[in-house]
CSV table of N, CA and C in Angstrom, one decimal:
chain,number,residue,atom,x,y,z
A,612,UNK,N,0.8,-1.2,0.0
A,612,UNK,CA,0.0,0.0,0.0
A,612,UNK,C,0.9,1.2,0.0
A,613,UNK,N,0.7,2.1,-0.9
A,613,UNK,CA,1.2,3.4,-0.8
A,613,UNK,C,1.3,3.9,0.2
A,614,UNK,N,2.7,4.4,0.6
A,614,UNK,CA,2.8,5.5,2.1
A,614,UNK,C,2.8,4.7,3.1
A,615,UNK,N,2.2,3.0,3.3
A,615,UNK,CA,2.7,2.5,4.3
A,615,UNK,C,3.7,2.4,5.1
A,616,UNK,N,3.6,2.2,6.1
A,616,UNK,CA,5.2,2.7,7.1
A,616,UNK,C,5.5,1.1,7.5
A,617,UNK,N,6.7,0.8,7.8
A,617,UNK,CA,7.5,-0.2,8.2
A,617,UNK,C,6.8,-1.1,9.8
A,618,UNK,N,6.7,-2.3,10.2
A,618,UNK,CA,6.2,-2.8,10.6
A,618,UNK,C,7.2,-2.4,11.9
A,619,UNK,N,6.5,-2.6,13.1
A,619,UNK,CA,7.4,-3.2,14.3
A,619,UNK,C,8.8,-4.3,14.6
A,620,UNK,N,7.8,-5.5,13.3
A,620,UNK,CA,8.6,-6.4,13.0
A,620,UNK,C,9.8,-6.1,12.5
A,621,UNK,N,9.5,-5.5,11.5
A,621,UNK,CA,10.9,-4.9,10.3
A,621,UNK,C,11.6,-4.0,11.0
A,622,UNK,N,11.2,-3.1,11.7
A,622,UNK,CA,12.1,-2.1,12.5
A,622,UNK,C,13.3,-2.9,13.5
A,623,UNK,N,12.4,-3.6,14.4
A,623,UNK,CA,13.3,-4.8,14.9
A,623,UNK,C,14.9,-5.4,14.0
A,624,UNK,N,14.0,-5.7,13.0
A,624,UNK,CA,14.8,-6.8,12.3
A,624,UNK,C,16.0,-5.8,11.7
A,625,UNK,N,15.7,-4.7,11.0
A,625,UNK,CA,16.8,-3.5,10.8
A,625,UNK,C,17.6,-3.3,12.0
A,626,UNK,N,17.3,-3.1,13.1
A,626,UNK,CA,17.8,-2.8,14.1
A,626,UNK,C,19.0,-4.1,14.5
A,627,UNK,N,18.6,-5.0,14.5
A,627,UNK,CA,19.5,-6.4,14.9
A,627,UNK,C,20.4,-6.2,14.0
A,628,UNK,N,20.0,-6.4,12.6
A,628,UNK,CA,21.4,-6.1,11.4
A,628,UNK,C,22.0,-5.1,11.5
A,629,UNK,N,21.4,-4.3,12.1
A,629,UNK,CA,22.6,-3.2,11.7
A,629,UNK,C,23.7,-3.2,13.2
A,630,UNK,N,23.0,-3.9,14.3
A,630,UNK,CA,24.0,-4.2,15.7
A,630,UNK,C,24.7,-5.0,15.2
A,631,UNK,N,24.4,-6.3,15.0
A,631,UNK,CA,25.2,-7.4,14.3
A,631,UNK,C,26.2,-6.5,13.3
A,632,UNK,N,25.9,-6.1,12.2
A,632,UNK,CA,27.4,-5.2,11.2
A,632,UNK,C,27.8,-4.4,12.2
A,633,UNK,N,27.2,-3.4,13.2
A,633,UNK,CA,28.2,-2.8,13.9
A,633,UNK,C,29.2,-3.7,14.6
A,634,UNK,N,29.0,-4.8,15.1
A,634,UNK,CA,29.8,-5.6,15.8
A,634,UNK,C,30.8,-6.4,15.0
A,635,UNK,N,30.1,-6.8,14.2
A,635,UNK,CA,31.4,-7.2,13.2
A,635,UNK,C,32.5,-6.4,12.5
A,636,UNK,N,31.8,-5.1,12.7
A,636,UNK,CA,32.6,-3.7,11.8
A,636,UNK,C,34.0,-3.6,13.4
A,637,UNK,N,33.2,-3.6,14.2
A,637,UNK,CA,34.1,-3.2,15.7
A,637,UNK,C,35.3,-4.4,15.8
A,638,UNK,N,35.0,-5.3,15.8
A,638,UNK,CA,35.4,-6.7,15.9
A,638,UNK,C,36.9,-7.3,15.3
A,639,UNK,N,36.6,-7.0,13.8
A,639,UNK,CA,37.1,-7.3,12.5
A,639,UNK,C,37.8,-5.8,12.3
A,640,UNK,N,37.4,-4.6,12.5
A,640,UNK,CA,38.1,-3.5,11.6
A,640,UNK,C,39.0,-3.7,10.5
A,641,UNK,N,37.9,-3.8,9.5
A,641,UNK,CA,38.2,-4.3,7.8
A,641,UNK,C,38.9,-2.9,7.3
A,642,UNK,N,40.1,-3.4,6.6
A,642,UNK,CA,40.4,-2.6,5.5
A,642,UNK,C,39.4,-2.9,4.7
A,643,UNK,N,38.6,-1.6,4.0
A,643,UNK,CA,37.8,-1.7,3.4
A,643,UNK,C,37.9,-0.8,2.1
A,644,UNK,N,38.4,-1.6,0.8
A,644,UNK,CA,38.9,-0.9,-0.5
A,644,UNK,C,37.8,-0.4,-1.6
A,645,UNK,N,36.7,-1.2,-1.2
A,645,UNK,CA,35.6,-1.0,-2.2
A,645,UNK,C,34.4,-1.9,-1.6
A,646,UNK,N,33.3,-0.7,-2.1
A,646,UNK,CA,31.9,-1.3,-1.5
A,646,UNK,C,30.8,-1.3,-2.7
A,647,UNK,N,29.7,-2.1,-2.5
A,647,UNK,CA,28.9,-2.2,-3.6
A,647,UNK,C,29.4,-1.8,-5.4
A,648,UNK,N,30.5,-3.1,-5.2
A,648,UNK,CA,31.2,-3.0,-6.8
A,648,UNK,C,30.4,-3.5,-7.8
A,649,UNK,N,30.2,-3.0,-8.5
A,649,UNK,CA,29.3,-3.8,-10.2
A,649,UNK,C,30.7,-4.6,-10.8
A,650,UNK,N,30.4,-5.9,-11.0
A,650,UNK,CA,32.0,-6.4,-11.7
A,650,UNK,C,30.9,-7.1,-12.8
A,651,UNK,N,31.6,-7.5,-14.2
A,651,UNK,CA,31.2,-8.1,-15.1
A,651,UNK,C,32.4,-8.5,-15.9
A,652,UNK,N,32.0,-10.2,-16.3
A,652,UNK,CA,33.5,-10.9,-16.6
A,652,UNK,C,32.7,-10.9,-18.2
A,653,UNK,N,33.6,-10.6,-19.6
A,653,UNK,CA,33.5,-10.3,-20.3
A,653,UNK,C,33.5,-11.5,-21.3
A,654,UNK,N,34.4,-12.6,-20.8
A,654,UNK,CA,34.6,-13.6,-20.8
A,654,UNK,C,33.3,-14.7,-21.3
A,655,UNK,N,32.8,-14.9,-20.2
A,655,UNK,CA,31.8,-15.7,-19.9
A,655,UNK,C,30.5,-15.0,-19.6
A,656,UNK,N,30.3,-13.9,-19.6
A,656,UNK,CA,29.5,-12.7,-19.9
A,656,UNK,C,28.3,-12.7,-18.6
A,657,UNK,N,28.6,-12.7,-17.3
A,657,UNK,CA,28.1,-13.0,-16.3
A,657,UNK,C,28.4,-11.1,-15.7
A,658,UNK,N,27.5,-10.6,-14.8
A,658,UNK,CA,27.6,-9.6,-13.8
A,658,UNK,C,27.1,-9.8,-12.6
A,659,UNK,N,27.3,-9.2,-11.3
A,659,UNK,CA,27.1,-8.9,-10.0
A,659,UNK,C,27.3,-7.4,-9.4
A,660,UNK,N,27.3,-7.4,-8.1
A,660,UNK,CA,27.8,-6.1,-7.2
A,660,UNK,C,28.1,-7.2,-6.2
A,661,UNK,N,29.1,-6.8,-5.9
A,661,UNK,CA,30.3,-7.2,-4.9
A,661,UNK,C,29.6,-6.3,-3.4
A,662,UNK,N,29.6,-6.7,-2.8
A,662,UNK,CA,29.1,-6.2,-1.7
A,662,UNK,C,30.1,-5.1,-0.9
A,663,UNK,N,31.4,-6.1,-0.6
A,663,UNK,CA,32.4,-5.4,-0.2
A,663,UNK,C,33.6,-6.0,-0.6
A,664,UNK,N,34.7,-5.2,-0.6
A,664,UNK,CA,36.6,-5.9,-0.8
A,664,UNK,C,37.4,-5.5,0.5
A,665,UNK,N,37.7,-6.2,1.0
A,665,UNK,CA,38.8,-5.9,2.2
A,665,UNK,C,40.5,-6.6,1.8
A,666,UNK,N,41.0,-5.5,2.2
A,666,UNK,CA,42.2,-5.9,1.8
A,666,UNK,C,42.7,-6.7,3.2
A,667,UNK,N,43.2,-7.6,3.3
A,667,UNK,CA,44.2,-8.1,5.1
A,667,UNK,C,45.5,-8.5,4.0
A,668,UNK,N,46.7,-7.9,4.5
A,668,UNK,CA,47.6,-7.8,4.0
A,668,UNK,C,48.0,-7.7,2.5
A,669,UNK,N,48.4,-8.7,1.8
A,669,UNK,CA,48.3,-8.4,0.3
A,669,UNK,C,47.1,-9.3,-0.3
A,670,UNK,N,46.8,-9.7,0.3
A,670,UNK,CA,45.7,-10.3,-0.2
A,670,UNK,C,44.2,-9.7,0.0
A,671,UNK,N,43.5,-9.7,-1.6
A,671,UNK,CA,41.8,-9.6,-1.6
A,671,UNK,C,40.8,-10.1,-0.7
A,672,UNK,N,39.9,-9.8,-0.5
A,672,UNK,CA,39.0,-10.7,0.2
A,672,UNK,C,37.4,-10.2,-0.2
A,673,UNK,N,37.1,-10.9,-1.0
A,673,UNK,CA,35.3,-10.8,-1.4
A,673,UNK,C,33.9,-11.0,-0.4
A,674,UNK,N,33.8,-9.8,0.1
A,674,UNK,CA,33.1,-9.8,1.5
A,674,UNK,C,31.2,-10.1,0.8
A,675,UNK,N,30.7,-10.5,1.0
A,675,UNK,CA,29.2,-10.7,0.8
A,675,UNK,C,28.2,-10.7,2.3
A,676,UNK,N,27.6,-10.0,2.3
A,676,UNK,CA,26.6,-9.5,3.7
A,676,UNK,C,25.5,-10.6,3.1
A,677,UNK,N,24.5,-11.2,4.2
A,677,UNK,CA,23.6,-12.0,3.9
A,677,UNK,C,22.7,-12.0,5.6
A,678,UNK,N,21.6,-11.8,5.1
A,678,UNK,CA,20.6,-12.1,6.4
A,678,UNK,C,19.5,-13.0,6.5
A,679,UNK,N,20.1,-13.9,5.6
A,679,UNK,CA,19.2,-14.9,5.9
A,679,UNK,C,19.7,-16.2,6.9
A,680,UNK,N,18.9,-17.0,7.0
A,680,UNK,CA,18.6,-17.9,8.3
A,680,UNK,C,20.0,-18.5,8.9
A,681,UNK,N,20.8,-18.9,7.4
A,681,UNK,CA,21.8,-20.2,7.2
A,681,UNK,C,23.0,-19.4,6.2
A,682,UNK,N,23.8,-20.4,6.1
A,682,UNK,CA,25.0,-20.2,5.0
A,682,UNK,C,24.5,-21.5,3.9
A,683,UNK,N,24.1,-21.3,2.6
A,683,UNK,CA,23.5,-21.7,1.8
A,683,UNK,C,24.8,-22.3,0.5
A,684,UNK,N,24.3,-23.1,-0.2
A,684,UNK,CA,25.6,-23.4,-1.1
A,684,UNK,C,25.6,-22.2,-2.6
A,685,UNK,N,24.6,-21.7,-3.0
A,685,UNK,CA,24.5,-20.4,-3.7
A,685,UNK,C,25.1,-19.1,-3.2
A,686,UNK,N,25.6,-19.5,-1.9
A,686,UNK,CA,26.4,-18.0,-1.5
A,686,UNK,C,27.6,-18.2,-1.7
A,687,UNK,N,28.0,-19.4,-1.6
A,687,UNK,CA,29.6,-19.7,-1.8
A,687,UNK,C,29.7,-19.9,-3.4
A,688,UNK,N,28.6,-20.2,-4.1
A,688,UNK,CA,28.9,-20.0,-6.0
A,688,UNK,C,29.3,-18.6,-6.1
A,689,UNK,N,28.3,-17.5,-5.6
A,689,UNK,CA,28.2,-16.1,-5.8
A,689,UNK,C,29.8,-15.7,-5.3
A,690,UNK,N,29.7,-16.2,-4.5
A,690,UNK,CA,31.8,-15.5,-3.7
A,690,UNK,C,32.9,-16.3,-5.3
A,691,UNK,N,32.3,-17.4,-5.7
A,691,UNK,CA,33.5,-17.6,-6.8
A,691,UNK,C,33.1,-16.8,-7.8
A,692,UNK,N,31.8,-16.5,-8.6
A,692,UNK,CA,31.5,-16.2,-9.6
A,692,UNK,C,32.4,-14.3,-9.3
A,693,UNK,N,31.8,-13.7,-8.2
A,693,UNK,CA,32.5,-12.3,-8.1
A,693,UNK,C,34.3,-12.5,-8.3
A,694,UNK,N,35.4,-13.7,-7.5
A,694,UNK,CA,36.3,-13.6,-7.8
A,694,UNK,C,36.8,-13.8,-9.1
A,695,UNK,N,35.7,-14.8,-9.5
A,695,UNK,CA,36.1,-15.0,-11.8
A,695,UNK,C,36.2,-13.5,-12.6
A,696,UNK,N,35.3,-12.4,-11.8
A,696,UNK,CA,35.0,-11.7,-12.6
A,696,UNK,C,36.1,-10.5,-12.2
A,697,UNK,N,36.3,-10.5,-10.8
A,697,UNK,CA,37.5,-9.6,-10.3
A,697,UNK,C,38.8,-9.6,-11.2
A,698,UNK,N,39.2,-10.8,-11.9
A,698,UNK,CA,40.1,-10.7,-12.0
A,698,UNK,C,40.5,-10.1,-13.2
A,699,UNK,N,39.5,-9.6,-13.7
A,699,UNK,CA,39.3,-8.7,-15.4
A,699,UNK,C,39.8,-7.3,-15.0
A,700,UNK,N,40.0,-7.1,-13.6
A,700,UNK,CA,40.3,-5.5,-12.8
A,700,UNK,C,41.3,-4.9,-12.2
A,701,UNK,N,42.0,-4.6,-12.8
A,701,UNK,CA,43.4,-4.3,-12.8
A,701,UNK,C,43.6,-3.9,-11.3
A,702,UNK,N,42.8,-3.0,-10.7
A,702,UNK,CA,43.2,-2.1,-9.2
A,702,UNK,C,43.1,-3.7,-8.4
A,703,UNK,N,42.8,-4.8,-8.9
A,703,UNK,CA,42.2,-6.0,-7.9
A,703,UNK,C,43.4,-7.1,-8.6
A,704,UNK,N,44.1,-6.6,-9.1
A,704,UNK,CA,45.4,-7.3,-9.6
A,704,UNK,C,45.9,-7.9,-8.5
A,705,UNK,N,46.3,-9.1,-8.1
A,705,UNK,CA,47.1,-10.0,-6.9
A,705,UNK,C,47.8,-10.8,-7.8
A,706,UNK,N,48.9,-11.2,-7.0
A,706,UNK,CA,49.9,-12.3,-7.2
A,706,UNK,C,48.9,-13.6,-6.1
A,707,UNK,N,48.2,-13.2,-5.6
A,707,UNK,CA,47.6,-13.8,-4.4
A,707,UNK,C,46.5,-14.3,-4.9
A,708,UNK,N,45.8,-15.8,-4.3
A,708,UNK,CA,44.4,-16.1,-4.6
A,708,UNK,C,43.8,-15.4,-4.1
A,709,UNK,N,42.6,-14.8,-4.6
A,709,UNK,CA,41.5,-13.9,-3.2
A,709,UNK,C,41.0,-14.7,-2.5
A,710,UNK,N,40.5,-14.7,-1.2
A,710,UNK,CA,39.8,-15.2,-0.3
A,710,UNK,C,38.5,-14.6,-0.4
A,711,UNK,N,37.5,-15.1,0.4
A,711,UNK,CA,36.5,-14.4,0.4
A,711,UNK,C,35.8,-15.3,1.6
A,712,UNK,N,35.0,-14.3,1.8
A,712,UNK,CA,33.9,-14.6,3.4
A,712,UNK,C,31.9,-14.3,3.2
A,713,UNK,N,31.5,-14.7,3.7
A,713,UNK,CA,30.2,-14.4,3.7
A,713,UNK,C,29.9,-13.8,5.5
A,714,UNK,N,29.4,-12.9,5.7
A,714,UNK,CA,28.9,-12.0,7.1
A,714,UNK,C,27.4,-12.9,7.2
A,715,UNK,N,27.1,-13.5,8.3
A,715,UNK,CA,25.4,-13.2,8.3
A,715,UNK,C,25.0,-12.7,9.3
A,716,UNK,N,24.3,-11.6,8.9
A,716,UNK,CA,24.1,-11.2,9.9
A,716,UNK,C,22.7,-11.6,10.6
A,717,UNK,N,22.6,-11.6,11.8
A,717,UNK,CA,21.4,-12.0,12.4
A,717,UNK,C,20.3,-11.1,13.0
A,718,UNK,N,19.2,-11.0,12.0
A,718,UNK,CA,18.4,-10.0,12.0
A,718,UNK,C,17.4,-10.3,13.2
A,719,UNK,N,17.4,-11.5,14.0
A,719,UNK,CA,16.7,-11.8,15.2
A,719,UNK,C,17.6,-11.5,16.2
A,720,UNK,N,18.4,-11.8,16.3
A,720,UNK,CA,19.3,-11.9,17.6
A,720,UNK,C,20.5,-10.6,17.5
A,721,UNK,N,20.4,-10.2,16.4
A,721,UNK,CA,21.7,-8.9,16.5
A,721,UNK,C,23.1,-9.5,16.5
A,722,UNK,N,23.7,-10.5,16.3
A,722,UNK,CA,25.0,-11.0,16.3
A,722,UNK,C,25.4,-11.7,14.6
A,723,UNK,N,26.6,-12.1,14.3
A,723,UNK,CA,27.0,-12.3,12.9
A,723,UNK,C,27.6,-13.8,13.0
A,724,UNK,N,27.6,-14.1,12.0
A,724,UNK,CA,28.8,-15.3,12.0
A,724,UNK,C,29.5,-15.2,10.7
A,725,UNK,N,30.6,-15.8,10.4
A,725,UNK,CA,31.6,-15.4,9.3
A,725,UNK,C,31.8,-17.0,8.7
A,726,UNK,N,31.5,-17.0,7.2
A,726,UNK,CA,31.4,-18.6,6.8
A,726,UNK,C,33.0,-17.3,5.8
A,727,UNK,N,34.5,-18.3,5.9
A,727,UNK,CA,35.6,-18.0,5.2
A,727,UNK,C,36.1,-19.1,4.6
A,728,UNK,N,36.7,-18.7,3.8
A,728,UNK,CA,37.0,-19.7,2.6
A,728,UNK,C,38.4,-19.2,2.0
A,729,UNK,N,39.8,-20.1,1.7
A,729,UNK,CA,41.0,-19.5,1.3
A,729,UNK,C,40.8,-19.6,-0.4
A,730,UNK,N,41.9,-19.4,-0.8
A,730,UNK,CA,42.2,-19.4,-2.1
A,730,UNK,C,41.5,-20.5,-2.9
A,731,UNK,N,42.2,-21.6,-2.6
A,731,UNK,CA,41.5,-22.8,-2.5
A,731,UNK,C,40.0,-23.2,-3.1
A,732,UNK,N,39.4,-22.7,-2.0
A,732,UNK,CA,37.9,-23.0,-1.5
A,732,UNK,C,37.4,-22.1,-2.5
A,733,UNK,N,37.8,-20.6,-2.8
A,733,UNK,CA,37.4,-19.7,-3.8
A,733,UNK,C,37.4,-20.0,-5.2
A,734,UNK,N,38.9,-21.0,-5.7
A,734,UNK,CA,39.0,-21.3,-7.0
A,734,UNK,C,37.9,-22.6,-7.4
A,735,UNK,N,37.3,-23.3,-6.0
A,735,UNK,CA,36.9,-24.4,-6.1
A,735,UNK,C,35.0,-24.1,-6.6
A,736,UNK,N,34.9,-22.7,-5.8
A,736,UNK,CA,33.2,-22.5,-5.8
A,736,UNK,C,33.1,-22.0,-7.3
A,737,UNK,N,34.4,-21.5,-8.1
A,737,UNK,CA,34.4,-20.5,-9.3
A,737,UNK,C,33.7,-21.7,-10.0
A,738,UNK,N,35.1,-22.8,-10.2
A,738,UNK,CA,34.5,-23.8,-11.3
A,738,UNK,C,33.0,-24.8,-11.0
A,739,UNK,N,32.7,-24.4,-10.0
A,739,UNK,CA,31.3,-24.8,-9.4
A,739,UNK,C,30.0,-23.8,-10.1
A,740,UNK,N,30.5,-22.9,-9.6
A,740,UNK,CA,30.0,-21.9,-10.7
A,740,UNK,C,29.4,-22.0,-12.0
A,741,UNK,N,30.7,-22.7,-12.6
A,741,UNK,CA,31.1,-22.3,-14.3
A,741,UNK,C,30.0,-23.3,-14.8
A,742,UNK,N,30.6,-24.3,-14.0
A,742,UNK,CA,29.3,-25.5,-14.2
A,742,UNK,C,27.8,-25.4,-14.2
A,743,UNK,N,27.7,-24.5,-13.5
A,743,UNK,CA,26.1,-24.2,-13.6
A,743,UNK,C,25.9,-23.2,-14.2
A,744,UNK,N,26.8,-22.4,-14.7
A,744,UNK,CA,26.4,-21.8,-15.6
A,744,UNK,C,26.1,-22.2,-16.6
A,745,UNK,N,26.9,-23.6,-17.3
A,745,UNK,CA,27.0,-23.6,-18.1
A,745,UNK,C,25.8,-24.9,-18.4
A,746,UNK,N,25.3,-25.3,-17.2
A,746,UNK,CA,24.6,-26.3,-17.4
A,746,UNK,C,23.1,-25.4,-17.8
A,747,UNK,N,22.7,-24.4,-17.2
A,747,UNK,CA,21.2,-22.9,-17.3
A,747,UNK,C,22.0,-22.8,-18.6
A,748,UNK,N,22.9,-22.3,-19.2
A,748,UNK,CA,22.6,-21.7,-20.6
A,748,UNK,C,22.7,-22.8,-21.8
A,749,UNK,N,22.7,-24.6,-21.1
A,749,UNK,CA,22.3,-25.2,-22.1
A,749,UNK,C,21.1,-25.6,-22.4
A,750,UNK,N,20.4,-25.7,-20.9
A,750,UNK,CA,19.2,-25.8,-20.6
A,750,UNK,C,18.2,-24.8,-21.4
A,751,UNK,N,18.9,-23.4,-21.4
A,751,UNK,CA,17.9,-22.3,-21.8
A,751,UNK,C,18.1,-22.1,-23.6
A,752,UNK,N,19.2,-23.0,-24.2
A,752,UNK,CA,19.8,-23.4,-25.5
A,752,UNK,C,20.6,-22.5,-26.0
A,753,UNK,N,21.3,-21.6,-24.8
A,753,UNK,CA,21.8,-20.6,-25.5
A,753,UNK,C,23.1,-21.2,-26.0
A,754,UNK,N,23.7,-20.6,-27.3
A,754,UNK,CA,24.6,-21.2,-28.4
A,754,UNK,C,26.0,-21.0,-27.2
A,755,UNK,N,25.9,-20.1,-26.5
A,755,UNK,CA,27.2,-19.4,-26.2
A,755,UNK,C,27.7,-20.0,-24.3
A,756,UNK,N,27.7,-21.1,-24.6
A,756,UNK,CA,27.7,-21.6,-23.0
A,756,UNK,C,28.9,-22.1,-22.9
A,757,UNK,N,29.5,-22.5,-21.8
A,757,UNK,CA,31.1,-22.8,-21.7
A,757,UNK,C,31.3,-23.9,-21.8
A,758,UNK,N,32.2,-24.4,-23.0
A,758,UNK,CA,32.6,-25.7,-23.0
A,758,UNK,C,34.3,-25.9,-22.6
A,759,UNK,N,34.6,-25.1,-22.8
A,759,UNK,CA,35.9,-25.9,-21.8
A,759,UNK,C,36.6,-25.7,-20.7
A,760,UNK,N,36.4,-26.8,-20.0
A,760,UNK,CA,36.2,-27.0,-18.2
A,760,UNK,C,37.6,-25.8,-18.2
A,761,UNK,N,38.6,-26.0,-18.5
A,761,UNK,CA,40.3,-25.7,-18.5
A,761,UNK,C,40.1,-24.3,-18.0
A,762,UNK,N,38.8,-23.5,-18.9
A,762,UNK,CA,38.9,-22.3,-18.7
A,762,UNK,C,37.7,-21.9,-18.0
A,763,UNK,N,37.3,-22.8,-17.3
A,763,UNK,CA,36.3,-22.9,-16.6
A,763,UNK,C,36.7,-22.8,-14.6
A,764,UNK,N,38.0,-22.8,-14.6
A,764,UNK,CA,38.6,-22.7,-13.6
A,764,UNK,C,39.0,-24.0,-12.6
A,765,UNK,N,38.9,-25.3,-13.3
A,765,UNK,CA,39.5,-26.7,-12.9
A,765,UNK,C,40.7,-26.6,-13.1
């Protein structure tokens, strides 16, 4: 309804996330190089917004905020699919694998938990990724879907 105002509920629930990010912001004090980035890999022709980049040392880290219940296996695709596409970005240039984390924050209770993942685990969710990408653009018959795993990030 037009002009409706925010529930008790929802106010609550804003309220918890944003205690929860304040605490994690206090907690963690992230080098923080970029926030809500648009990346698009030109490549394989996929886009996002990056939530956040923290630098810890020389190494990247692909931050993703999430408020829902759990840590889900489509959040850890989304953390590879952003570092496939980072790497088309010169200022995001590493000698380093990026890392990346998922925040959730807890919009009931006001606290966070941190699902992290190293290089590794990042190159691993990419080709996880690639695969289902490539599996939706056969399914949807598009000509232009990825056929080779190599460059698919295995």
């Amino acid at each position: 309804e037009k002009g409706s105002q925010a529930s008790d509920t929802d106010l609550f629930e804003v309220k918890m996330a944003m205690q929860a990010f304040n605490s994690y912001q206090k907690t963690h004090k992230p080098n923080t190089v970029a926030t809500e980035l648009v990346v698009f890999d030109t490549t394989y022709k996929f886009a996002g917004t990056i939530d956040r980049i923290e630098k810890d040392g020389d190494k990247f880290c692909v931050v993703d905020f999430k408020t829902s219940q759990s840590f889900y296996p489509s959040h850890f695709w989304q953390l590879g699919a952003y570092a496939l596409a980072l790497t088309g970005y010169k200022q995001f240039d590493s000698d380093h694998p990026y890392t990346a984390k998922i925040v959730r924050l807890d919009k009931n209770l006001g606290n966070y938990d941190v699902a992290f993942t190293d290089g590794e685990g990042v190159d691993r969710y990419a080709g996880e990724f690639m695969r289902l990408l490539e599996a939706y653009r056969l399914i949807k018959g598009e000509t232009n879907a990825v056929t080779d795993t190599e460059e698919a990030g295995e």
